[in-house]
């Protein structure tokens, strides 16, 4: 299936992929942590969003294995970034690009 997308959306996708690649490289070089705490994730992305993504299976929750009842919970930064982009890419588009995306996404009767 071939789908035409707007130039603006294409640039957003390329920019996202470029930024994600840079972040992945920084993580592999140990310049940045691969995981963030649940508290940091809630601050950056919103508690409701993170909870919704975990329930939907988009983001995986990692619990520290220290045997304590209240062990810390961590999330993979790349998973969170991807989920945020998938759920929020429409907010940054112009009205014309949003209309084009709705036309592409909406089912044809």
mmCIF file of C-alpha atoms in Angstrom:
data_model
loop_
_atom_site.group_PDB
_atom_site.id
_atom_site.type_symbol
_atom_site.label_atom_id
_atom_site.label_comp_id
_atom_site.label_asym_id
_atom_site.label_seq_id
_atom_site.Cartn_x
_atom_site.Cartn_y
_atom_site.Cartn_z
ATOM 1 C CA UNK A 1 0.000 0.000 0.000
ATOM 2 C CA UNK A 2 1.393 3.374 -0.988
ATOM 3 C CA UNK A 3 0.298 6.365 1.062
ATOM 4 C CA UNK A 4 1.098 9.968 0.271
ATOM 5 C CA UNK A 5 2.191 11.981 3.288
ATOM 6 C CA UNK A 6 2.734 15.669 3.611
ATOM 7 C CA UNK A 7 6.209 17.146 3.393
ATOM 8 C CA UNK A 8 5.845 18.536 6.902
ATOM 9 C CA UNK A 9 5.097 15.102 8.369
ATOM 10 C CA UNK A 10 7.968 13.564 6.441
ATOM 11 C CA UNK A 11 10.366 16.132 7.910
ATOM 12 C CA UNK A 12 9.000 15.434 11.424
ATOM 13 C CA UNK A 13 9.539 11.698 10.946
ATOM 14 C CA UNK A 14 13.109 12.191 9.710
ATOM 15 C CA UNK A 15 13.868 14.603 12.544
ATOM 16 C CA UNK A 16 12.469 12.145 15.101
ATOM 17 C CA UNK A 17 14.514 9.268 13.672
ATOM 18 C CA UNK A 18 17.659 11.407 13.690
ATOM 19 C CA UNK A 19 17.155 12.464 17.321
ATOM 20 C CA UNK A 20 16.367 8.914 18.400
ATOM 21 C CA UNK A 21 19.525 7.679 16.661
ATOM 22 C CA UNK A 22 21.625 10.294 18.455
ATOM 23 C CA UNK A 23 20.094 9.353 21.800
ATOM 24 C CA UNK A 24 20.723 5.654 21.108
ATOM 25 C CA UNK A 25 24.353 6.420 20.281
ATOM 26 C CA UNK A 26 24.801 8.430 23.509
ATOM 27 C CA UNK A 27 23.322 5.531 25.469
ATOM 28 C CA UNK A 28 25.622 2.997 23.786
ATOM 29 C CA UNK A 29 28.636 5.226 24.623
ATOM 30 C CA UNK A 30 27.450 5.449 28.267
ATOM 31 C CA UNK A 31 27.082 9.221 28.065
ATOM 32 C CA UNK A 32 23.401 8.943 28.922
ATOM 33 C CA UNK A 33 21.437 6.462 31.008
ATOM 34 C CA UNK A 34 19.243 3.907 29.255
ATOM 35 C CA UNK A 35 16.625 3.999 32.008
ATOM 36 C CA UNK A 36 14.903 6.720 33.997
ATOM 37 C CA UNK A 37 12.969 6.386 37.233
ATOM 38 C CA UNK A 38 9.206 6.291 37.333
ATOM 39 C CA UNK A 39 9.155 9.721 38.992
ATOM 40 C CA UNK A 40 11.290 11.242 36.207
ATOM 41 C CA UNK A 41 9.107 9.589 33.547
ATOM 42 C CA UNK A 42 5.972 11.025 35.132
ATOM 43 C CA UNK A 43 7.516 14.499 35.231
ATOM 44 C CA UNK A 44 8.769 14.418 31.607
ATOM 45 C CA UNK A 45 5.847 12.716 29.883
ATOM 46 C CA UNK A 46 2.949 13.054 32.326
ATOM 47 C CA UNK A 47 1.732 10.426 34.763
ATOM 48 C CA UNK A 48 -1.452 9.758 32.793
ATOM 49 C CA UNK A 49 0.440 9.249 29.540
ATOM 50 C CA UNK A 50 2.984 6.849 31.048
ATOM 51 C CA UNK A 51 0.244 4.838 32.758
ATOM 52 C CA UNK A 52 -1.759 4.683 29.514
ATOM 53 C CA UNK A 53 1.289 3.531 27.523
ATOM 54 C CA UNK A 54 2.104 0.794 30.061
ATOM 55 C CA UNK A 55 -1.500 -0.491 30.010
ATOM 56 C CA UNK A 56 -1.489 -0.470 26.198
ATOM 57 C CA UNK A 57 1.787 -2.430 26.153
ATOM 58 C CA UNK A 58 3.684 0.298 24.291
ATOM 59 C CA UNK A 59 6.136 0.852 27.161
ATOM 60 C CA UNK A 60 7.502 -1.829 29.466
ATOM 61 C CA UNK A 61 7.931 -1.242 33.186
ATOM 62 C CA UNK A 62 11.119 -2.613 34.823
ATOM 63 C CA UNK A 63 11.054 -3.170 38.580
ATOM 64 C CA UNK A 64 14.293 -3.196 40.574
ATOM 65 C CA UNK A 65 15.080 -6.645 41.947
ATOM 66 C CA UNK A 66 16.137 -5.939 45.487
ATOM 67 C CA UNK A 67 13.480 -7.914 47.357
ATOM 68 C CA UNK A 68 11.907 -4.847 48.928
ATOM 69 C CA UNK A 69 8.186 -4.262 49.003
ATOM 70 C CA UNK A 70 8.518 -0.770 47.533
ATOM 71 C CA UNK A 71 11.198 -1.390 44.915
ATOM 72 C CA UNK A 72 11.907 1.302 42.352
ATOM 73 C CA UNK A 73 10.367 1.216 38.883
ATOM 74 C CA UNK A 74 12.288 2.239 35.779
ATOM 75 C CA UNK A 75 11.424 2.818 32.118
ATOM 76 C CA UNK A 76 13.522 2.601 28.963
ATOM 77 C CA UNK A 77 14.131 6.114 27.602
ATOM 78 C CA UNK A 78 13.920 5.037 23.945
ATOM 79 C CA UNK A 79 10.558 3.325 24.523
ATOM 80 C CA UNK A 80 9.209 6.459 26.187
ATOM 81 C CA UNK A 81 10.472 8.724 23.394
ATOM 82 C CA UNK A 82 8.896 6.480 20.750
ATOM 83 C CA UNK A 83 5.582 6.313 22.589
ATOM 84 C CA UNK A 84 5.519 10.086 23.054
ATOM 85 C CA UNK A 85 6.136 10.635 19.348
ATOM 86 C CA UNK A 86 3.502 8.117 18.282
ATOM 87 C CA UNK A 87 0.886 9.695 20.526
ATOM 88 C CA UNK A 88 1.781 13.370 20.106
ATOM 89 C CA UNK A 89 3.058 13.902 16.558
ATOM 90 C CA UNK A 90 -0.251 15.393 15.435
ATOM 91 C CA UNK A 91 -0.083 18.254 17.967
ATOM 92 C CA UNK A 92 2.887 19.922 16.273
ATOM 93 C CA UNK A 93 1.562 19.782 12.722
ATOM 94 C CA UNK A 94 -0.070 22.654 10.886
ATOM 95 C CA UNK A 95 -3.848 22.518 10.326
ATOM 96 C CA UNK A 96 -3.353 21.603 6.659
ATOM 97 C CA UNK A 97 -1.035 18.699 7.524
ATOM 98 C CA UNK A 98 -3.475 17.521 10.222
ATOM 99 C CA UNK A 99 -6.278 17.484 7.679
ATOM 100 C CA UNK A 100 -4.136 15.435 5.282
ATOM 101 C CA UNK A 101 -3.295 12.963 8.068
ATOM 102 C CA UNK A 102 -6.957 12.577 9.046
ATOM 103 C CA UNK A 103 -7.769 11.877 5.416
ATOM 104 C CA UNK A 104 -5.032 9.233 5.201
ATOM 105 C CA UNK A 105 -5.881 7.586 8.518
ATOM 106 C CA UNK A 106 -9.676 7.624 8.261
ATOM 107 C CA UNK A 107 -11.218 4.454 6.834
ATOM 108 C CA UNK A 108 -12.604 4.656 3.318
ATOM 109 C CA UNK A 109 -16.285 3.579 3.141
#
